[in-house]
PDB file of C-alpha atoms in Angstrom:
ATOM      1  CA  UNK A   1      32.047  57.669 -83.712  1.00 43.00           C
ATOM      2  CA  UNK A   2      28.939  55.378 -84.165  1.00 46.00           C
ATOM      3  CA  UNK A   3      30.525  52.416 -83.058  1.00 48.00           C
ATOM      4  CA  UNK A   4      31.323  53.871 -79.654  1.00 49.00           C
ATOM      5  CA  UNK A   5      27.865  54.449 -78.120  1.00 46.00           C
ATOM      6  CA  UNK A   6      26.757  51.066 -79.416  1.00 47.00           C
ATOM      7  CA  UNK A   7      29.796  49.730 -77.860  1.00 45.00           C
ATOM      8  CA  UNK A   8      28.797  51.832 -74.307  1.00 45.00           C
ATOM      9  CA  UNK A   9      25.114  50.132 -74.944  1.00 50.00           C
ATOM     10  CA  UNK A  10      26.210  46.798 -75.062  1.00 46.00           C
ATOM     11  CA  UNK A  11      28.395  47.402 -72.057  1.00 50.00           C
ATOM     12  CA  UNK A  12      25.534  48.944 -69.927  1.00 51.00           C
ATOM     13  CA  UNK A  13      23.062  45.857 -70.898  1.00 51.00           C
ATOM     14  CA  UNK A  14      25.496  43.113 -70.000  1.00 51.00           C
ATOM     15  CA  UNK A  15      25.960  45.119 -66.592  1.00 52.00           C
ATOM     16  CA  UNK A  16      22.115  45.218 -66.227  1.00 45.00           C
ATOM     17  CA  UNK A  17      22.012  41.596 -66.860  1.00 49.00           C
ATOM     18  CA  UNK A  18      24.394  40.798 -64.574  1.00 52.00           C
ATOM     19  CA  UNK A  19      22.995  42.629 -61.993  1.00 47.00           C
ATOM     20  CA  UNK A  20      19.759  41.028 -62.303  1.00 51.00           C
ATOM     21  CA  UNK A  21      21.570  37.488 -62.301  1.00 45.00           C
ATOM     22  CA  UNK A  22      23.087  38.682 -58.802  1.00 49.00           C
ATOM     23  CA  UNK A  23      19.908  39.999 -57.437  1.00 49.00           C
ATOM     24  CA  UNK A  24      18.287  36.288 -58.328  1.00 51.00           C
ATOM     25  CA  UNK A  25      21.054  34.751 -56.745  1.00 46.00           C
ATOM     26  CA  UNK A  26      20.959  36.833 -53.590  1.00 47.00           C
ATOM     27  CA  UNK A  27      17.202  36.327 -53.341  1.00 47.00           C
ATOM     28  CA  UNK A  28      17.207  32.490 -52.003  1.00 46.00           C
ATOM     29  CA  UNK A  29      19.803  33.741 -49.073  1.00 46.00           C
ATOM     30  CA  UNK A  30      17.131  36.370 -48.222  1.00 46.00           C
ATOM     31  CA  UNK A  31      14.631  33.843 -48.109  1.00 47.00           C
ATOM     32  CA  UNK A  32      16.629  31.671 -45.722  1.00 45.00           C
ATOM     33  CA  UNK A  33      17.376  34.520 -43.579  1.00 45.00           C
ATOM     34  CA  UNK A  34      13.947  35.329 -43.381  1.00 48.00           C
ATOM     35  CA  UNK A  35      12.849  31.752 -42.469  1.00 48.00           C
ATOM     36  CA  UNK A  36      15.357  31.003 -39.791  1.00 48.00           C
ATOM     37  CA  UNK A  37      14.074  33.106 -37.266  1.00 49.00           C
ATOM     38  CA  UNK A  38      10.877  31.161 -37.231  1.00 51.00           C
ATOM     39  CA  UNK A  39      12.253  27.960 -36.265  1.00 52.00           C
ATOM     40  CA  UNK A  40      14.198  29.300 -33.553  1.00 50.00           C
ATOM     41  CA  UNK A  41      11.176  29.005 -31.098  1.00 51.00           C
ATOM     42  CA  UNK A  42      10.860  25.406 -31.836  1.00 54.00           C
ATOM     43  CA  UNK A  43      13.626  24.513 -29.373  1.00 51.00           C
ATOM     44  CA  UNK A  44      11.912  22.549 -26.460  1.00 51.00           C
ATOM     45  CA  UNK A  45      15.064  21.803 -24.560  1.00 48.00           C
ATOM     46  CA  UNK A  46      14.586  24.470 -21.851  1.00 46.00           C
ATOM     47  CA  UNK A  47      11.083  23.206 -21.181  1.00 47.00           C
ATOM     48  CA  UNK A  48      11.887  19.282 -20.786  1.00 42.00           C
ATOM     49  CA  UNK A  49      14.459  20.428 -18.012  1.00 41.00           C
ATOM     50  CA  UNK A  50      11.917  22.601 -16.221  1.00 41.00           C
ATOM     51  CA  UNK A  51       9.229  19.799 -16.197  1.00 42.00           C
ATOM     52  CA  UNK A  52      11.828  17.396 -15.219  1.00 40.00           C
ATOM     53  CA  UNK A  53      13.027  19.727 -12.076  1.00 39.00           C
ATOM     54  CA  UNK A  54       9.533  19.823 -11.045  1.00 43.00           C
ATOM     55  CA  UNK A  55       8.808  16.377 -10.610  1.00 43.00           C
ATOM     56  CA  UNK A  56       6.951  15.012  -7.259  1.00 43.00           C
ATOM     57  CA  UNK A  57       9.165  14.070  -4.550  1.00 47.00           C
ATOM     58  CA  UNK A  58       7.018  10.772  -4.009  1.00 50.00           C
ATOM     59  CA  UNK A  59       6.199   9.842  -7.474  1.00 53.00           C
ATOM     60  CA  UNK A  60       4.456   6.403  -6.504  1.00 52.00           C
ATOM     61  CA  UNK A  61       2.029   7.604  -4.207  1.00 62.00           C
ATOM     62  CA  UNK A  62       4.025   6.987  -1.013  1.00 83.00           C
ATOM     63  CA  UNK A  63       2.979   7.374   2.447  1.00 91.00           C
ATOM     64  CA  UNK A  64       6.142   7.805   4.606  1.00 92.00           C
ATOM     65  CA  UNK A  65       4.258   8.327   7.973  1.00 93.00           C
ATOM     66  CA  UNK A  66       2.484   5.092   7.190  1.00 95.00           C
ATOM     67  CA  UNK A  67       5.507   3.132   6.595  1.00 95.00           C
ATOM     68  CA  UNK A  68       7.109   4.157   9.602  1.00 96.00           C
ATOM     69  CA  UNK A  69       3.901   3.021  11.761  1.00 96.00           C
ATOM     70  CA  UNK A  70       3.622  -0.137   9.529  1.00 96.00           C
ATOM     71  CA  UNK A  71       7.423  -0.610  10.855  1.00 97.00           C
ATOM     72  CA  UNK A  72       6.154  -0.364  14.507  1.00 97.00           C
ATOM     73  CA  UNK A  73       3.391  -2.700  13.392  1.00 97.00           C
ATOM     74  CA  UNK A  74       5.673  -5.538  12.261  1.00 97.00           C
ATOM     75  CA  UNK A  75       7.973  -5.298  15.057  1.00 98.00           C
ATOM     76  CA  UNK A  76       5.464  -5.551  17.595  1.00 97.00           C
ATOM     77  CA  UNK A  77       3.798  -8.886  15.734  1.00 98.00           C
ATOM     78  CA  UNK A  78       7.429 -10.009  15.423  1.00 98.00           C
ATOM     79  CA  UNK A  79       7.717  -9.829  19.243  1.00 98.00           C
ATOM     80  CA  UNK A  80       4.188 -11.380  19.792  1.00 97.00           C
ATOM     81  CA  UNK A  81       5.364 -14.275  17.636  1.00 97.00           C
ATOM     82  CA  UNK A  82       8.631 -14.671  19.548  1.00 97.00           C
ATOM     83  CA  UNK A  83       6.793 -14.779  22.792  1.00 96.00           C
ATOM     84  CA  UNK A  84       4.756 -17.539  21.700  1.00 96.00           C
ATOM     85  CA  UNK A  85       7.221 -19.570  20.171  1.00 96.00           C
ATOM     86  CA  UNK A  86       8.936 -19.227  23.642  1.00 95.00           C
ATOM     87  CA  UNK A  87       5.832 -20.849  25.081  1.00 93.00           C
ATOM     88  CA  UNK A  88       5.463 -23.600  22.622  1.00 93.00           C
ATOM     89  CA  UNK A  89       2.234 -21.990  21.253  1.00 92.00           C
ATOM     90  CA  UNK A  90       3.223 -22.580  17.689  1.00 93.00           C
ATOM     91  CA  UNK A  91      -0.235 -21.879  16.147  1.00 93.00           C
ATOM     92  CA  UNK A  92      -0.496 -18.342  17.997  1.00 95.00           C
ATOM     93  CA  UNK A  93       2.976 -17.569  16.483  1.00 96.00           C
ATOM     94  CA  UNK A  94       2.316 -18.243  13.264  1.00 96.00           C
ATOM     95  CA  UNK A  95      -0.760 -16.446  13.335  1.00 96.00           C
ATOM     96  CA  UNK A  96       1.155 -13.035  14.702  1.00 98.00           C
ATOM     97  CA  UNK A  97       3.801 -13.972  12.029  1.00 97.00           C
ATOM     98  CA  UNK A  98       0.941 -13.462   9.179  1.00 97.00           C
ATOM     99  CA  UNK A  99      -0.017 -10.081  10.313  1.00 97.00           C
ATOM    100  CA  UNK A 100       3.862  -9.146  10.784  1.00 97.00           C
ATOM    101  CA  UNK A 101       4.670 -10.369   7.195  1.00 97.00           C
ATOM    102  CA  UNK A 102       1.799  -8.405   5.867  1.00 97.00           C
ATOM    103  CA  UNK A 103       2.918  -5.312   7.667  1.00 97.00           C
ATOM    104  CA  UNK A 104       6.334  -5.816   6.249  1.00 97.00           C
ATOM    105  CA  UNK A 105       5.410  -5.731   2.819  1.00 96.00           C
ATOM    106  CA  UNK A 106       3.396  -2.591   4.062  1.00 95.00           C
ATOM    107  CA  UNK A 107       6.667  -0.765   4.715  1.00 96.00           C
ATOM    108  CA  UNK A 108       7.761  -1.655   1.245  1.00 95.00           C
ATOM    109  CA  UNK A 109       4.746  -0.422  -0.284  1.00 94.00           C
ATOM    110  CA  UNK A 110       4.235   3.004   1.342  1.00 94.00           C
ATOM    111  CA  UNK A 111       7.930   3.625   1.618  1.00 93.00           C
ATOM    112  CA  UNK A 112       9.345   2.552  -1.614  1.00 92.00           C
ATOM    113  CA  UNK A 113       6.935   1.723  -4.399  1.00 90.00           C
ATOM    114  CA  UNK A 114       2.883   1.704  -3.840  1.00 88.00           C
ATOM    115  CA  UNK A 115       2.072  -0.133  -7.417  1.00 87.00           C
ATOM    116  CA  UNK A 116       4.733  -2.617  -6.879  1.00 90.00           C
ATOM    117  CA  UNK A 117       3.596  -4.003  -3.574  1.00 93.00           C
ATOM    118  CA  UNK A 118       0.073  -2.810  -3.435  1.00 92.00           C
ATOM    119  CA  UNK A 119      -1.498  -6.649  -4.396  1.00 92.00           C
ATOM    120  CA  UNK A 120       0.997  -8.643  -2.397  1.00 94.00           C
ATOM    121  CA  UNK A 121       0.170  -6.211   0.710  1.00 95.00           C
ATOM    122  CA  UNK A 122      -3.575  -6.430   0.475  1.00 92.00           C
ATOM    123  CA  UNK A 123      -3.747 -10.367  -0.215  1.00 92.00           C
ATOM    124  CA  UNK A 124      -1.419 -10.925   2.901  1.00 95.00           C
ATOM    125  CA  UNK A 125      -3.678  -8.734   5.204  1.00 93.00           C
ATOM    126  CA  UNK A 126      -6.764 -10.594   3.816  1.00 91.00           C
ATOM    127  CA  UNK A 127      -4.877 -13.856   4.635  1.00 93.00           C
ATOM    128  CA  UNK A 128      -3.677 -12.369   8.113  1.00 94.00           C
ATOM    129  CA  UNK A 129      -7.603 -11.403   8.768  1.00 92.00           C
ATOM    130  CA  UNK A 130      -9.157 -15.035   7.811  1.00 93.00           C
ATOM    131  CA  UNK A 131      -6.423 -17.294   9.088  1.00 94.00           C
ATOM    132  CA  UNK A 132      -3.721 -15.553  10.999  1.00 95.00           C
ATOM    133  CA  UNK A 133      -5.907 -13.894  13.757  1.00 96.00           C
ATOM    134  CA  UNK A 134      -8.127 -16.928  14.128  1.00 95.00           C
ATOM    135  CA  UNK A 135      -5.253 -19.024  14.559  1.00 94.00           C
ATOM    136  CA  UNK A 136      -4.457 -16.947  17.550  1.00 96.00           C
ATOM    137  CA  UNK A 137      -7.865 -17.188  18.815  1.00 94.00           C
ATOM    138  CA  UNK A 138      -7.671 -20.832  18.589  1.00 92.00           C
ATOM    139  CA  UNK A 139      -4.997 -20.941  21.581  1.00 91.00           C
ATOM    140  CA  UNK A 140      -7.308 -19.225  23.849  1.00 91.00           C
ATOM    141  CA  UNK A 141     -10.470 -21.885  22.810  1.00 88.00           C
ATOM    142  CA  UNK A 142      -9.393 -24.826  25.156  1.00 83.00           C
ATOM    143  CA  UNK A 143     -10.168 -22.651  28.218  1.00 78.00           C
ATOM    144  CA  UNK A 144     -13.366 -22.028  27.176  1.00 81.00           C
ATOM    145  CA  UNK A 145     -14.352 -25.743  26.541  1.00 66.00           C
ATOM    146  CA  UNK A 146     -16.908 -26.119  29.552  1.00 66.00           C
ATOM    147  CA  UNK A 147     -19.000 -23.080  28.550  1.00 64.00           C
ATOM    148  CA  UNK A 148     -19.227 -22.751  25.030  1.00 67.00           C
ATOM    149  CA  UNK A 149     -19.987 -25.844  22.689  1.00 70.00           C
ATOM    150  CA  UNK A 150     -18.706 -24.271  19.306  1.00 76.00           C
ATOM    151  CA  UNK A 151     -15.391 -23.617  20.485  1.00 79.00           C
ATOM    152  CA  UNK A 152     -14.611 -27.061  21.703  1.00 76.00           C
ATOM    153  CA  UNK A 153     -15.602 -28.106  18.208  1.00 79.00           C
ATOM    154  CA  UNK A 154     -12.963 -25.635  16.626  1.00 81.00           C
ATOM    155  CA  UNK A 155     -10.526 -26.769  19.320  1.00 77.00           C
ATOM    156  CA  UNK A 156     -10.818 -30.691  18.498  1.00 82.00           C
ATOM    157  CA  UNK A 157      -9.758 -29.819  14.854  1.00 86.00           C
ATOM    158  CA  UNK A 158      -6.124 -30.439  13.831  1.00 88.00           C
ATOM    159  CA  UNK A 159      -4.156 -27.346  12.838  1.00 89.00           C
ATOM    160  CA  UNK A 160      -4.303 -28.471   9.317  1.00 92.00           C
ATOM    161  CA  UNK A 161      -7.963 -28.785   9.167  1.00 91.00           C
ATOM    162  CA  UNK A 162      -8.500 -25.455  10.890  1.00 92.00           C
ATOM    163  CA  UNK A 163      -6.138 -23.667   8.301  1.00 92.00           C
ATOM    164  CA  UNK A 164      -7.884 -25.246   5.421  1.00 93.00           C
ATOM    165  CA  UNK A 165     -11.187 -24.373   6.537  1.00 91.00           C
ATOM    166  CA  UNK A 166     -10.285 -20.920   6.890  1.00 91.00           C
ATOM    167  CA  UNK A 167      -8.716 -20.868   3.416  1.00 92.00           C
ATOM    168  CA  UNK A 168     -11.785 -22.356   1.909  1.00 91.00           C
ATOM    169  CA  UNK A 169     -13.916 -19.341   3.731  1.00 88.00           C
ATOM    170  CA  UNK A 170     -11.421 -16.805   2.370  1.00 88.00           C
ATOM    171  CA  UNK A 171     -11.441 -18.140  -1.229  1.00 88.00           C
ATOM    172  CA  UNK A 172     -15.452 -17.908  -1.090  1.00 87.00           C
ATOM    173  CA  UNK A 173     -15.169 -14.422  -0.120  1.00 85.00           C
ATOM    174  CA  UNK A 174     -13.008 -13.415  -3.112  1.00 83.00           C
ATOM    175  CA  UNK A 175     -15.796 -14.459  -5.331  1.00 82.00           C
ATOM    176  CA  UNK A 176     -17.907 -12.036  -3.578  1.00 82.00           C
ATOM    177  CA  UNK A 177     -15.766  -8.921  -3.813  1.00 77.00           C
ATOM    178  CA  UNK A 178     -18.989  -6.287  -2.890  1.00 78.00           C
ATOM    179  CA  UNK A 179     -19.228  -7.855   0.631  1.00 77.00           C
ATOM    180  CA  UNK A 180     -15.732  -9.299   1.342  1.00 75.00           C
ATOM    181  CA  UNK A 181     -14.884  -6.444   3.818  1.00 76.00           C
ATOM    182  CA  UNK A 182     -18.142  -7.063   5.679  1.00 78.00           C
ATOM    183  CA  UNK A 183     -17.734 -10.809   5.466  1.00 81.00           C
ATOM    184  CA  UNK A 184     -13.823 -10.553   6.782  1.00 82.00           C
ATOM    185  CA  UNK A 185     -15.546  -9.206  10.143  1.00 86.00           C
ATOM    186  CA  UNK A 186     -16.674 -12.588  11.161  1.00 86.00           C
ATOM    187  CA  UNK A 187     -13.812 -14.682  11.573  1.00 86.00           C
ATOM    188  CA  UNK A 188     -12.186 -11.645  13.347  1.00 90.00           C
ATOM    189  CA  UNK A 189     -15.080 -11.524  15.669  1.00 92.00           C
ATOM    190  CA  UNK A 190     -16.024 -15.134  16.154  1.00 91.00           C
ATOM    191  CA  UNK A 191     -12.588 -16.590  16.209  1.00 92.00           C
ATOM    192  CA  UNK A 192     -10.266 -14.096  17.527  1.00 95.00           C
ATOM    193  CA  UNK A 193     -11.884 -11.293  19.650  1.00 95.00           C
ATOM    194  CA  UNK A 194     -14.742 -13.063  21.279  1.00 93.00           C
ATOM    195  CA  UNK A 195     -12.685 -16.141  22.568  1.00 93.00           C
ATOM    196  CA  UNK A 196      -9.796 -13.800  23.703  1.00 95.00           C
ATOM    197  CA  UNK A 197     -12.222 -11.483  25.465  1.00 94.00           C
ATOM    198  CA  UNK A 198     -13.984 -14.257  27.145  1.00 92.00           C
ATOM    199  CA  UNK A 199     -10.735 -16.471  27.991  1.00 92.00           C
ATOM    200  CA  UNK A 200      -8.830 -13.605  29.530  1.00 94.00           C
ATOM    201  CA  UNK A 201     -11.933 -12.591  31.479  1.00 93.00           C
ATOM    202  CA  UNK A 202     -12.693 -15.972  33.091  1.00 90.00           C
ATOM    203  CA  UNK A 203      -8.944 -16.058  33.814  1.00 90.00           C
ATOM    204  CA  UNK A 204      -8.780 -12.360  35.255  1.00 92.00           C
ATOM    205  CA  UNK A 205      -6.010 -11.648  32.597  1.00 94.00           C
ATOM    206  CA  UNK A 206      -6.676  -8.044  32.715  1.00 95.00           C
ATOM    207  CA  UNK A 207      -3.616  -7.097  30.467  1.00 95.00           C
ATOM    208  CA  UNK A 208      -4.729  -9.342  27.528  1.00 96.00           C
ATOM    209  CA  UNK A 209      -8.374  -8.275  28.162  1.00 97.00           C
ATOM    210  CA  UNK A 210      -7.096  -4.570  27.924  1.00 97.00           C
ATOM    211  CA  UNK A 211      -5.107  -5.510  24.663  1.00 96.00           C
ATOM    212  CA  UNK A 212      -8.119  -6.863  23.140  1.00 96.00           C
ATOM    213  CA  UNK A 213     -10.278  -3.644  23.929  1.00 97.00           C
ATOM    214  CA  UNK A 214      -7.759  -1.522  22.240  1.00 97.00           C
ATOM    215  CA  UNK A 215      -7.722  -3.795  19.183  1.00 97.00           C
ATOM    216  CA  UNK A 216     -11.672  -3.541  18.883  1.00 96.00           C
ATOM    217  CA  UNK A 217     -11.183   0.290  19.540  1.00 96.00           C
ATOM    218  CA  UNK A 218      -8.582   0.489  16.818  1.00 96.00           C
ATOM    219  CA  UNK A 219     -10.658  -1.682  14.247  1.00 93.00           C
ATOM    220  CA  UNK A 220     -14.265  -0.428  14.841  1.00 92.00           C
ATOM    221  CA  UNK A 221     -13.824   3.026  16.116  1.00 94.00           C
ATOM    222  CA  UNK A 222     -10.724   4.612  14.346  1.00 95.00           C
ATOM    223  CA  UNK A 223     -10.527   2.344  11.251  1.00 92.00           C
ATOM    224  CA  UNK A 224      -7.331   2.013   8.806  1.00 91.00           C
ATOM    225  CA  UNK A 225      -8.596   5.239   6.771  1.00 91.00           C
ATOM    226  CA  UNK A 226      -5.608   6.565   4.967  1.00 88.00           C
ATOM    227  CA  UNK A 227      -6.917   9.705   3.668  1.00 90.00           C
ATOM    228  CA  UNK A 228      -8.979  10.694   6.970  1.00 93.00           C
ATOM    229  CA  UNK A 229      -7.653  12.263  10.171  1.00 91.00           C
ATOM    230  CA  UNK A 230      -8.339  12.156  14.002  1.00 92.00           C
ATOM    231  CA  UNK A 231      -6.904  14.843  16.219  1.00 90.00           C
ATOM    232  CA  UNK A 232      -4.643  15.846  13.419  1.00 91.00           C
ATOM    233  CA  UNK A 233      -3.192  12.319  12.874  1.00 93.00           C
ATOM    234  CA  UNK A 234      -3.783   9.889   9.842  1.00 94.00           C
ATOM    235  CA  UNK A 235      -6.294   7.432  11.253  1.00 95.00           C
ATOM    236  CA  UNK A 236      -4.343   4.460   9.544  1.00 95.00           C
ATOM    237  CA  UNK A 237      -1.372   5.566  11.643  1.00 96.00           C
ATOM    238  CA  UNK A 238      -3.552   5.485  14.831  1.00 96.00           C
ATOM    239  CA  UNK A 239      -4.825   2.021  13.866  1.00 96.00           C
ATOM    240  CA  UNK A 240      -1.170   0.701  13.488  1.00 97.00           C
ATOM    241  CA  UNK A 241      -0.350   1.967  16.992  1.00 97.00           C
ATOM    242  CA  UNK A 242      -3.238   0.459  18.345  1.00 97.00           C
ATOM    243  CA  UNK A 243      -2.811  -3.060  16.964  1.00 97.00           C
ATOM    244  CA  UNK A 244       0.715  -3.040  17.715  1.00 97.00           C
ATOM    245  CA  UNK A 245       0.003  -2.471  21.490  1.00 97.00           C
ATOM    246  CA  UNK A 246      -2.711  -5.060  21.299  1.00 97.00           C
ATOM    247  CA  UNK A 247      -0.659  -7.801  19.851  1.00 97.00           C
ATOM    248  CA  UNK A 248       1.895  -7.512  22.546  1.00 96.00           C
ATOM    249  CA  UNK A 249      -0.432  -7.546  25.330  1.00 97.00           C
ATOM    250  CA  UNK A 250      -2.563 -10.392  24.013  1.00 97.00           C
ATOM    251  CA  UNK A 251       0.818 -12.368  23.265  1.00 96.00           C
ATOM    252  CA  UNK A 252       1.572 -12.058  26.895  1.00 93.00           C
ATOM    253  CA  UNK A 253      -1.813 -13.113  28.290  1.00 91.00           C
ATOM    254  CA  UNK A 254      -1.960 -16.729  26.560  1.00 89.00           C
ATOM    255  CA  UNK A 255      -3.605 -19.130  28.624  1.00 81.00           C
TER     256      UNK A 255
END
């Protein structure tokens, strides 16, 4: 009679110890179950997809309308160059081609990739201002020989000497970046605008004269300002239209 309770007690103690062991073995699973919900919000795949869907349409700062007007600008100067080549005026033709090349790179810059073509477009535009347009103006200088002593001197220079002098002036302005834009006006006015206006006026070539007036208004009044508007249109677009018309009219009025 005494041994039966003791055996019952041992059985109860063994069952209690087994219950404790089983509770301890189940405790890590409880911790894991409680820790798994906290890791669920760290999934970032939905956020990545939403950010990718909100990417800008033109990620490189493109200006499609400027690319379109620069296409017209390039076509007009290629046309002007072809007119000059047909008239055996190679200097004027190459002058127009420098502007056409700069406009072609401008189409790639504003229509495809701003950062990739920005420097090339800027360098070619400066070269066209310092060398290309004065080459066009040089074709009008011989008709001014009896009246203006400065222009006959420029006309007597060989093409190589003339281009080297203009390139030298351009390199000097590169060392003065703060006044580079102001110095760019001098060769345009002295070696392009003035000789073309005077020559066309003396010969009564009014088509060429009007073309140069349009160029002056486009460069001085409208200006190639990309972020400003005039009559609801981007100023740089109007500038491209103006110099395109001017190039075609000036090429048709060569002396």
